[in-house]
Short mmCIF file of C-alpha atoms and ligand atoms in Angstrom, two decimals:
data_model
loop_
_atom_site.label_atom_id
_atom_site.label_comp_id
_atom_site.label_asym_id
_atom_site.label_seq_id
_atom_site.Cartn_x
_atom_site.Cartn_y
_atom_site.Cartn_z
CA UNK A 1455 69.11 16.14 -8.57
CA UNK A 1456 70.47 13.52 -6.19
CA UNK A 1457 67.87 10.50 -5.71
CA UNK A 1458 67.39 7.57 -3.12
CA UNK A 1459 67.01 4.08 -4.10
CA UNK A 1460 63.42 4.34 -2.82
CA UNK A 1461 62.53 7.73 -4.78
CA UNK A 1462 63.97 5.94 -7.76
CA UNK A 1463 61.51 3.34 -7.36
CA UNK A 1464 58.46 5.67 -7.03
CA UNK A 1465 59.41 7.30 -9.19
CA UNK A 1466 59.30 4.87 -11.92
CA UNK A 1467 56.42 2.87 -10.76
CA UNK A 1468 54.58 6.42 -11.55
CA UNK A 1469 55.63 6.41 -14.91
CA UNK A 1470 58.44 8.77 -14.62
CA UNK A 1471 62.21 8.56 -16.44
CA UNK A 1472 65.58 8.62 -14.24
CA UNK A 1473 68.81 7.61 -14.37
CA UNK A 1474 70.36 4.81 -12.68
CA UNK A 1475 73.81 3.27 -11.97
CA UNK A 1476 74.86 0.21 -13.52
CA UNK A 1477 78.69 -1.54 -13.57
CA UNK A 1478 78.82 -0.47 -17.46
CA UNK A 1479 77.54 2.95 -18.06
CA UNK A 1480 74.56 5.34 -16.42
CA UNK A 1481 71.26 4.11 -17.47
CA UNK A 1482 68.32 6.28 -18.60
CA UNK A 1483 65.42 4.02 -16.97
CA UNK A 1484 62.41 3.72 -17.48
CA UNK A 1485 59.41 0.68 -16.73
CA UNK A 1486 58.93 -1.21 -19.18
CA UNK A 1487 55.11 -1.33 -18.28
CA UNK A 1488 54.79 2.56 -18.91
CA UNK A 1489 54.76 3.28 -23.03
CA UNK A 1490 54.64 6.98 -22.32
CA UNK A 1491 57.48 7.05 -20.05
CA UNK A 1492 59.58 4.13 -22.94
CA UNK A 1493 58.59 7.36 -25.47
CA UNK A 1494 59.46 10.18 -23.74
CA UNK A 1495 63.12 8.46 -23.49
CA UNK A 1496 63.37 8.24 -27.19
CA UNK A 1497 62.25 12.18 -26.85
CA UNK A 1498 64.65 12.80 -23.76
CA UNK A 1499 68.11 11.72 -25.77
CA UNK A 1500 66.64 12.50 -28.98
CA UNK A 1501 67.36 8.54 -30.29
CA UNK A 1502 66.15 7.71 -33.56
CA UNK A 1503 62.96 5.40 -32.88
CA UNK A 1504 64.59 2.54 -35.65
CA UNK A 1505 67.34 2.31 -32.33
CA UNK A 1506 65.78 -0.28 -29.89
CA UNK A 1507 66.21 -0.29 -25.96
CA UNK A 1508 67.58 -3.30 -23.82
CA UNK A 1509 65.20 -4.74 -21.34
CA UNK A 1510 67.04 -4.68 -17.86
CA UNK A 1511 65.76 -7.64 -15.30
CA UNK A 1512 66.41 -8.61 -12.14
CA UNK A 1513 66.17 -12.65 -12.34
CA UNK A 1514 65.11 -14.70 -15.06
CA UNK A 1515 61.39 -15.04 -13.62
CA UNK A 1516 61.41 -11.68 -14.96
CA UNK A 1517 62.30 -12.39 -18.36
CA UNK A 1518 61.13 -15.94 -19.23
CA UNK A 1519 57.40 -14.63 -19.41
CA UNK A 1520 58.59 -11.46 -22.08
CA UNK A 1521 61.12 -14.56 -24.72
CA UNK A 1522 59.63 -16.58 -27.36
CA UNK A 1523 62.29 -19.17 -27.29
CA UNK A 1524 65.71 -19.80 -25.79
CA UNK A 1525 68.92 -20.48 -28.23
CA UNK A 1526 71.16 -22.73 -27.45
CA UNK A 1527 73.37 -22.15 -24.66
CA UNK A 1528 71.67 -19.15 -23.57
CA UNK A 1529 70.92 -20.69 -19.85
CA UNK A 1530 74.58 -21.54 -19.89
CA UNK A 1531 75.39 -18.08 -20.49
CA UNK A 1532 72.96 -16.49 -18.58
CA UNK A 1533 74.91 -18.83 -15.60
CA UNK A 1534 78.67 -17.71 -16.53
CA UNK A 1535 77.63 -13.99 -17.11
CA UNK A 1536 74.78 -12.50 -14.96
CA UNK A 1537 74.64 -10.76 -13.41
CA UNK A 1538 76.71 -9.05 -15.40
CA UNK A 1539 77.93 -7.08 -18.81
CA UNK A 1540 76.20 -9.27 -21.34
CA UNK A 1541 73.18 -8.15 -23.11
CA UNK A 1542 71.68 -11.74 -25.33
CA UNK A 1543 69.30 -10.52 -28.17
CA UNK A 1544 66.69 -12.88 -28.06
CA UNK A 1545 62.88 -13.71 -29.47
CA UNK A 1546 60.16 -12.31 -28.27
CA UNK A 1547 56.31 -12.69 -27.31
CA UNK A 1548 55.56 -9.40 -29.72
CA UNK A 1549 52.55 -8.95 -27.14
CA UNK A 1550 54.21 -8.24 -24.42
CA UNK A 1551 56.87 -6.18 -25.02
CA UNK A 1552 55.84 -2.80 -26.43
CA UNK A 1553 56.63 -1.98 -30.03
CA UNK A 1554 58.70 1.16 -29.55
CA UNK A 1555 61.12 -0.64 -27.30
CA UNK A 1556 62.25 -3.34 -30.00
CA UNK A 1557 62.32 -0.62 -32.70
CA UNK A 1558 59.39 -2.83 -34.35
CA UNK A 1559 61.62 -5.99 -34.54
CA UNK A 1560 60.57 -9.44 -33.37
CA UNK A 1561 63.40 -9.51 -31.03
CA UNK A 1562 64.85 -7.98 -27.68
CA UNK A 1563 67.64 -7.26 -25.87
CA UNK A 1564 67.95 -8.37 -22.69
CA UNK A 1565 70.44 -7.63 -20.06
CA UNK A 1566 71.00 -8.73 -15.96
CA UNK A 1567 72.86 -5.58 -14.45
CA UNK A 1568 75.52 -6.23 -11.71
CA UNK A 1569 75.48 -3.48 -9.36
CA UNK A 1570 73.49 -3.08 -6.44
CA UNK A 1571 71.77 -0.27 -6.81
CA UNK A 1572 70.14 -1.26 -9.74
CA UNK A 1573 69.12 -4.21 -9.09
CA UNK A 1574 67.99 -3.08 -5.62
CA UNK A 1575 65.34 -1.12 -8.08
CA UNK A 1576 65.05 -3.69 -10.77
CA UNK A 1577 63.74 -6.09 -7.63
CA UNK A 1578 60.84 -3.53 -6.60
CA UNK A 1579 59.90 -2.38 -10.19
CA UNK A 1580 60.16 -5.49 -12.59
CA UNK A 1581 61.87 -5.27 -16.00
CA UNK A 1582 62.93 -1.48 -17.08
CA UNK A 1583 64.23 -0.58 -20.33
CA UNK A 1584 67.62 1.89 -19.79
CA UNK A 1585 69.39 3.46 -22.86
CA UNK A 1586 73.11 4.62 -21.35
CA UNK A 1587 72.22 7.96 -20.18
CA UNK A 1588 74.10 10.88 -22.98
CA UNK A 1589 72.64 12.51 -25.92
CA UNK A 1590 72.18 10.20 -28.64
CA UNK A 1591 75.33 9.91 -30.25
CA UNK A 1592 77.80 11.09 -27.22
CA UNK A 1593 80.11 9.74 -25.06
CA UNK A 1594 78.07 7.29 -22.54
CA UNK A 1595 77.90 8.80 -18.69
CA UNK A 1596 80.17 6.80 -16.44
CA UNK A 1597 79.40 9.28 -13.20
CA UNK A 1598 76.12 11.39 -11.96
CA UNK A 1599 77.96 14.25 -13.14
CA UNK A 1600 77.90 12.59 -16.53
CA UNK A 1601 74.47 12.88 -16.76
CA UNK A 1602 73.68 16.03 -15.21
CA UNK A 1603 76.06 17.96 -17.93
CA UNK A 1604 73.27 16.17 -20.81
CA UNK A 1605 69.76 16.78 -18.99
CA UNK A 1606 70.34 19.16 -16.76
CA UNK A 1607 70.55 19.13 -13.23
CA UNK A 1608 67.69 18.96 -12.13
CA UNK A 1609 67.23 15.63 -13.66
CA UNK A 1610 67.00 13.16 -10.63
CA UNK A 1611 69.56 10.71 -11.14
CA UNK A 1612 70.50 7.52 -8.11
CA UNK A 1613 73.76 8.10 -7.42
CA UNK A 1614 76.11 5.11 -7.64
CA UNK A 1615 79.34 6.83 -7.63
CA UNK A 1616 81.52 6.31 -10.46
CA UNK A 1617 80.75 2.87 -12.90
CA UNK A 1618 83.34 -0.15 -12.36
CA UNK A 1619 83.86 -1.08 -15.72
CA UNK A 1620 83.18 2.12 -17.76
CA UNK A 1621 82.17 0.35 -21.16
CA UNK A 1622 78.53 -0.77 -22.68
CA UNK A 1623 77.63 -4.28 -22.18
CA UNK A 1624 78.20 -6.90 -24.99
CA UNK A 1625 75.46 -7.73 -27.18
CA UNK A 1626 75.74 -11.15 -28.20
CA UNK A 1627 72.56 -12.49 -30.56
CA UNK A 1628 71.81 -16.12 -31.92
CA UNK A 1629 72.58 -16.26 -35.53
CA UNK A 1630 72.08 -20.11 -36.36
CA UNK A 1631 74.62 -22.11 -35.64
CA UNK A 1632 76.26 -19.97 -33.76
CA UNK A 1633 75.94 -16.44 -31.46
CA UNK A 1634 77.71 -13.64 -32.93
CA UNK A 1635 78.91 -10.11 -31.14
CA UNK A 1636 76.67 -7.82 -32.16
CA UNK A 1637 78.88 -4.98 -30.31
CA UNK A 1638 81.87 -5.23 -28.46
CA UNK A 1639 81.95 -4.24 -24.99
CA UNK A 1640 82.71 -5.05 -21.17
CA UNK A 1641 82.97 -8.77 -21.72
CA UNK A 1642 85.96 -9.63 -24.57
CA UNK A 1643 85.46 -11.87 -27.43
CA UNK A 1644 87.38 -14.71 -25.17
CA UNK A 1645 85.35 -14.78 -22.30
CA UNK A 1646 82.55 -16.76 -23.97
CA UNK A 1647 85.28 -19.66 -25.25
CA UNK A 1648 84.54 -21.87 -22.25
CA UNK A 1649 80.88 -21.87 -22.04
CA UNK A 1650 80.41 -22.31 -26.11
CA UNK A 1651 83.25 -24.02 -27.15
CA UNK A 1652 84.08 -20.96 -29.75
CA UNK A 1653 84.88 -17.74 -29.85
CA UNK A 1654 81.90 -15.59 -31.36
CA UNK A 1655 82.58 -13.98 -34.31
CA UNK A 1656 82.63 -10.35 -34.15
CA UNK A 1657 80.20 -8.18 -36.56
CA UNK A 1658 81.91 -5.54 -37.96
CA UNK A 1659 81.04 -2.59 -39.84
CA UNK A 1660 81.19 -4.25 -43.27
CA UNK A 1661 79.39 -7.33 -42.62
CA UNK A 1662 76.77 -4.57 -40.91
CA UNK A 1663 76.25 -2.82 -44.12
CA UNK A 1664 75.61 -5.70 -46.04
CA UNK A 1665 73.36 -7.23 -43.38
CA UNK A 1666 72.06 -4.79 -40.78
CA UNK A 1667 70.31 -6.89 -37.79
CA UNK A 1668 69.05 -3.70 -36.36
CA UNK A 1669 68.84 -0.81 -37.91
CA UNK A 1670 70.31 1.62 -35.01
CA UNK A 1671 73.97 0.30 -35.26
CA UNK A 1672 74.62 2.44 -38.10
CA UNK A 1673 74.51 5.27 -36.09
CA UNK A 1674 76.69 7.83 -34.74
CA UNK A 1675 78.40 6.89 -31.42
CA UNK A 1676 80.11 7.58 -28.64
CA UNK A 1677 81.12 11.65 -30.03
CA UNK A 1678 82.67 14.19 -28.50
CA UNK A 1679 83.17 17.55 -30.46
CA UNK A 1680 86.35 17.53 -30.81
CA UNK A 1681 87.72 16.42 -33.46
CA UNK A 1682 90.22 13.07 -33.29
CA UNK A 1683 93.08 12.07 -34.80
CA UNK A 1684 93.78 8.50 -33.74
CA UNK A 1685 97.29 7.43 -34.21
CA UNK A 1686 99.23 8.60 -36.97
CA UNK A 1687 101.85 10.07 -35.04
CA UNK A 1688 102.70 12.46 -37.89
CA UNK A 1689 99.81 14.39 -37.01
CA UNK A 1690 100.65 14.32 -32.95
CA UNK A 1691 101.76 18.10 -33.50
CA UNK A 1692 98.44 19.00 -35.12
CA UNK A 1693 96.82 18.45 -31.84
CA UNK A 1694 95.58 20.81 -28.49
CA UNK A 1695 96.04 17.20 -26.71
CA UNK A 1696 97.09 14.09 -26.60
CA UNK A 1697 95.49 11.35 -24.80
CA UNK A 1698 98.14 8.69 -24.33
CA UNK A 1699 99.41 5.93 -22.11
CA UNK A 1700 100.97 5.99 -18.42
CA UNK A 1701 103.97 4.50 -19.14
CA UNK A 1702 104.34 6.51 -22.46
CA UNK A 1703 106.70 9.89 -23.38
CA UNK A 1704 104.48 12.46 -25.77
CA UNK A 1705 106.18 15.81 -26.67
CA UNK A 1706 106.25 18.05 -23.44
CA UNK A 1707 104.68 20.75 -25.47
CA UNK A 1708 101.35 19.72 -25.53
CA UNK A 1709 98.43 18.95 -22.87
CA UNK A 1710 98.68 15.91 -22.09
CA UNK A 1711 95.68 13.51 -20.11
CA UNK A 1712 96.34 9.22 -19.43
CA UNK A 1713 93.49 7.25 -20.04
CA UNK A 1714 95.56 4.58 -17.86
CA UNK A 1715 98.82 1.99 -18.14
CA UNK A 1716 98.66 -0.35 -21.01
CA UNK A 1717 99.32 -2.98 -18.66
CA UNK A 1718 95.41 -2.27 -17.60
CA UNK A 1719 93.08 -2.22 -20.19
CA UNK A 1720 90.06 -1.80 -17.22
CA UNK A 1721 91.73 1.36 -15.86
CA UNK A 1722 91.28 2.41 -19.26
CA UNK A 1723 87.94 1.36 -20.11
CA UNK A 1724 87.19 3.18 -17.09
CA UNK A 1725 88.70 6.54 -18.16
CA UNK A 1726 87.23 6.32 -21.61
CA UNK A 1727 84.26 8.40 -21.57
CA UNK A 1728 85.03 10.48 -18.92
CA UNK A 1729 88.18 11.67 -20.92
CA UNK A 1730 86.45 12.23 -23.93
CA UNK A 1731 83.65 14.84 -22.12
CA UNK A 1732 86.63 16.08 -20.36
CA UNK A 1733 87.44 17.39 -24.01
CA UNK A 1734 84.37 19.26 -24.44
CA UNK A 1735 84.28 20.92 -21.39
CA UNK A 1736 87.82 22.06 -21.64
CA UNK A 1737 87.16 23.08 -25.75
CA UNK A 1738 89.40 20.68 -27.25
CA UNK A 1739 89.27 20.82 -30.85
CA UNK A 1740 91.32 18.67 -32.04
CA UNK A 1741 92.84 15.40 -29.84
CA UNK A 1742 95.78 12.94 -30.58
CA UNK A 1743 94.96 9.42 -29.38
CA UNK A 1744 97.50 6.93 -28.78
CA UNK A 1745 96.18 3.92 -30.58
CA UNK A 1746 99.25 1.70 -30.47
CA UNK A 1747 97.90 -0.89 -28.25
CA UNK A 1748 96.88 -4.77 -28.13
CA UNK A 1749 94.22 -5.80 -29.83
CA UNK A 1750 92.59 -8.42 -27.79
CA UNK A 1751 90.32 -8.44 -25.02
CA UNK A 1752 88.32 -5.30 -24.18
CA UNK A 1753 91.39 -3.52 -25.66
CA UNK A 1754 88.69 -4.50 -28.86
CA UNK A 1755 86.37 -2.48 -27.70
CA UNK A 1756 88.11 0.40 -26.37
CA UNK A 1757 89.74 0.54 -29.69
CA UNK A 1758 86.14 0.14 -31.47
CA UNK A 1759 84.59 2.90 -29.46
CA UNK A 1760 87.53 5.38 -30.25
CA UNK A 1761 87.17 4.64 -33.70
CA UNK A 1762 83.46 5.35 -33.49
CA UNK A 1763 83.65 8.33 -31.57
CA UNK A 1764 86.48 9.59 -34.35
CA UNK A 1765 84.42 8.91 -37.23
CA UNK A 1766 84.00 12.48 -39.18
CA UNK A 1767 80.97 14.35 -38.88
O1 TXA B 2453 75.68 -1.60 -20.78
C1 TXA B 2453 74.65 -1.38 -21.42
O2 TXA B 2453 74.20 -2.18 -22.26
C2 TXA B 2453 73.91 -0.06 -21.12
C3 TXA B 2453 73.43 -0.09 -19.68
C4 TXA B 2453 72.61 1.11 -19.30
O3 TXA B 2453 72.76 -1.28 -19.43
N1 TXA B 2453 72.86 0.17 -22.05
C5 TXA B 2453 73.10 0.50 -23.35
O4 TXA B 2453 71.97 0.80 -24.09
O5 TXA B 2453 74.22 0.56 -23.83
P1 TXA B 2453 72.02 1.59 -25.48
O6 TXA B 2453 70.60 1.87 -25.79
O7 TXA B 2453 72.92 2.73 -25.37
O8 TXA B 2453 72.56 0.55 -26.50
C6 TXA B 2453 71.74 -0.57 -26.82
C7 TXA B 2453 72.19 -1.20 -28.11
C8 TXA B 2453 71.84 -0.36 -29.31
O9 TXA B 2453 73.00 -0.22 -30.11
C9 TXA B 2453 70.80 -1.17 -30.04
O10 TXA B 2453 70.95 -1.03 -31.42
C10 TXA B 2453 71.07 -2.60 -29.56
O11 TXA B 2453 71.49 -2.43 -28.23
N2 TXA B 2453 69.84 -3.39 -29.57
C11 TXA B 2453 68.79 -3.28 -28.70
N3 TXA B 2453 67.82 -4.15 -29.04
C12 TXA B 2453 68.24 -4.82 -30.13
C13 TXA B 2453 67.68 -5.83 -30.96
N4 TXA B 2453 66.46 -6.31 -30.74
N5 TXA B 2453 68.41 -6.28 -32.01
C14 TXA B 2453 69.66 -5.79 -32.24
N6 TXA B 2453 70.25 -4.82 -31.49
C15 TXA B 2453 69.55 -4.34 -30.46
MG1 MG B 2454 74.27 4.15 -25.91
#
């Protein structure tokens, strides 16, 4: 069910969950000064409790009261990139921000969304935590549609059209000296070069083993049912479709779908999700993906999330 911005903000200053645009990915919202509401989202998407929610704000006067401390650089950050697609883990004032949100950790995530709509709500409401909108462990909704197909549709849901950049924020957090990327996302690993001086380090799946900073990164992501076989092309034939590039030639036999030109990774990015419930509703079971491109930039990500998504059951 269709929403306006100002049922949307009733509605959660009642105590009630929606879902609201943002530039990344369809956010399940709700205020962060509600605890039923915060666990009836872990119930909605069935999410593991040990996988904590970011804490969406509309200006830093909303934030500075909920942090314990500010790392280094983070105003200088928060300058370059909000609003925007950065979420920055930081410390928190355990008092104020309910336990089930930080999955029981002494931090938060805390991100400053870019569209309008959101923050149009964000501005009336104060800080609200928002989970992308799917199913724990699906693809991420990138359109209302998105959303309905996952909680029905009846669930009342602000429509922002489709999302501009069609990947999860970045998570960056403050691992003395330096911030790491805790996942990839909107924002590539060069952005942050010329506001720290270095390019973060990226944590990947190994170093997460060894060292988990929050527990909820080990799980499933991103999934459609179908199963996906990502790049060997000696396996291209085993496939009901092959999602591939613009400017590529696949064997005229099979379905084919673009998720965009390789000469634009944010077409791509955009595509990504909306592809990948495409092959549910169609019953895909198996899907060839084209994984011969760069690896740099959000290609990273797109390349991450792909891999996640094709991870076996
Ligand atoms: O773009 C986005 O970030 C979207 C939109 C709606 O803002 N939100 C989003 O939320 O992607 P979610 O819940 O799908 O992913 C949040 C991620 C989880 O992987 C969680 O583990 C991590 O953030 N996270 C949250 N709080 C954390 C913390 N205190 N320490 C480490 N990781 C944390
Ligand atoms: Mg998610």
């Amino acid at each position: 069910m269709r929403i306006s911005v100002q049922e949307a903000i009733d509605n959660l200053q009642k105590g009630q969950v929606i879902a609201i645009p943002t530039e990344t990915v369809y956010g399940l919202a709700a205020s962060l000064a509600c605890p039923d509401a915060i666990k009836q989202i872990f119930a909605l998407k069935n999410r593991p409790p040990a996988n904590p929610l970011i804490i969406h704000v509309s200006d830093l006067s909303q934030l500075i009261p909920l942090a314990a401390n500010f790392p280094p650089h983070f105003h200088a950050l928060a300058q370059a990139f909000w609003p925007g697609p950065l979420t920055m883990i930081l410390p928190i004032q355990p008092d104020r921000v309910d336990s089930h949100v930080r999955a029981g950790l002494e931090t938060a995530g805390f991100r400053m969304p870019h569209h309008p709509l959101a923050l149009k709500v964000l501005e009336a409401t104060g800080p609200l935590v928002m989970p992308s909108a799917n199913l724990s462990g699906r693809p991420s909704a990138t359109e209302p549609a998105h959303v309905e197909a996952d909680f029905g549709i009846t669930f009342p849901v602000l429509d922002g059209g489709s999302c501009s950049k069609g990947l999860e924020s970045t998570i960056l957090y403050f691992r003395s000296p330096e911030w790491i990327i805790l996942r990839l996302g909107a924002l590539g690993p060069e952005a942050f070069q010329s506001v720290l001086g270095y390019q973060p380090l990226i944590q990947t799946k190994e170093t997460l083993q060894s060292q988990p900073l929050c527990p909820g990164q080990l799980f499933r992501h991103y999934a459609p049912k179908a199963k996906l076989l990502l790049g060997d092309s000696s396996r291209m034939s085993q496939a009901d479709c092959i999602l591939g590039f613009s400017e590529r030639q696949y064997p005229a036999s099979q379905k084919q779908w673009m998720m965009g030109s390789l000469a634009c990774p944010e077409e791509v990015a955009k595509n990504l999700y909306r592809l990948l419930r495409q092959l549910d509703q169609e019953h895909i079971q198996v899907a060839w993906i084209d994984m011969d491109f760069p690896k740099q930039g959000i290609w990273l990500t797109i390349a991450e999330r792909l891999q996640r998504a094709g991870e076996p059951r």
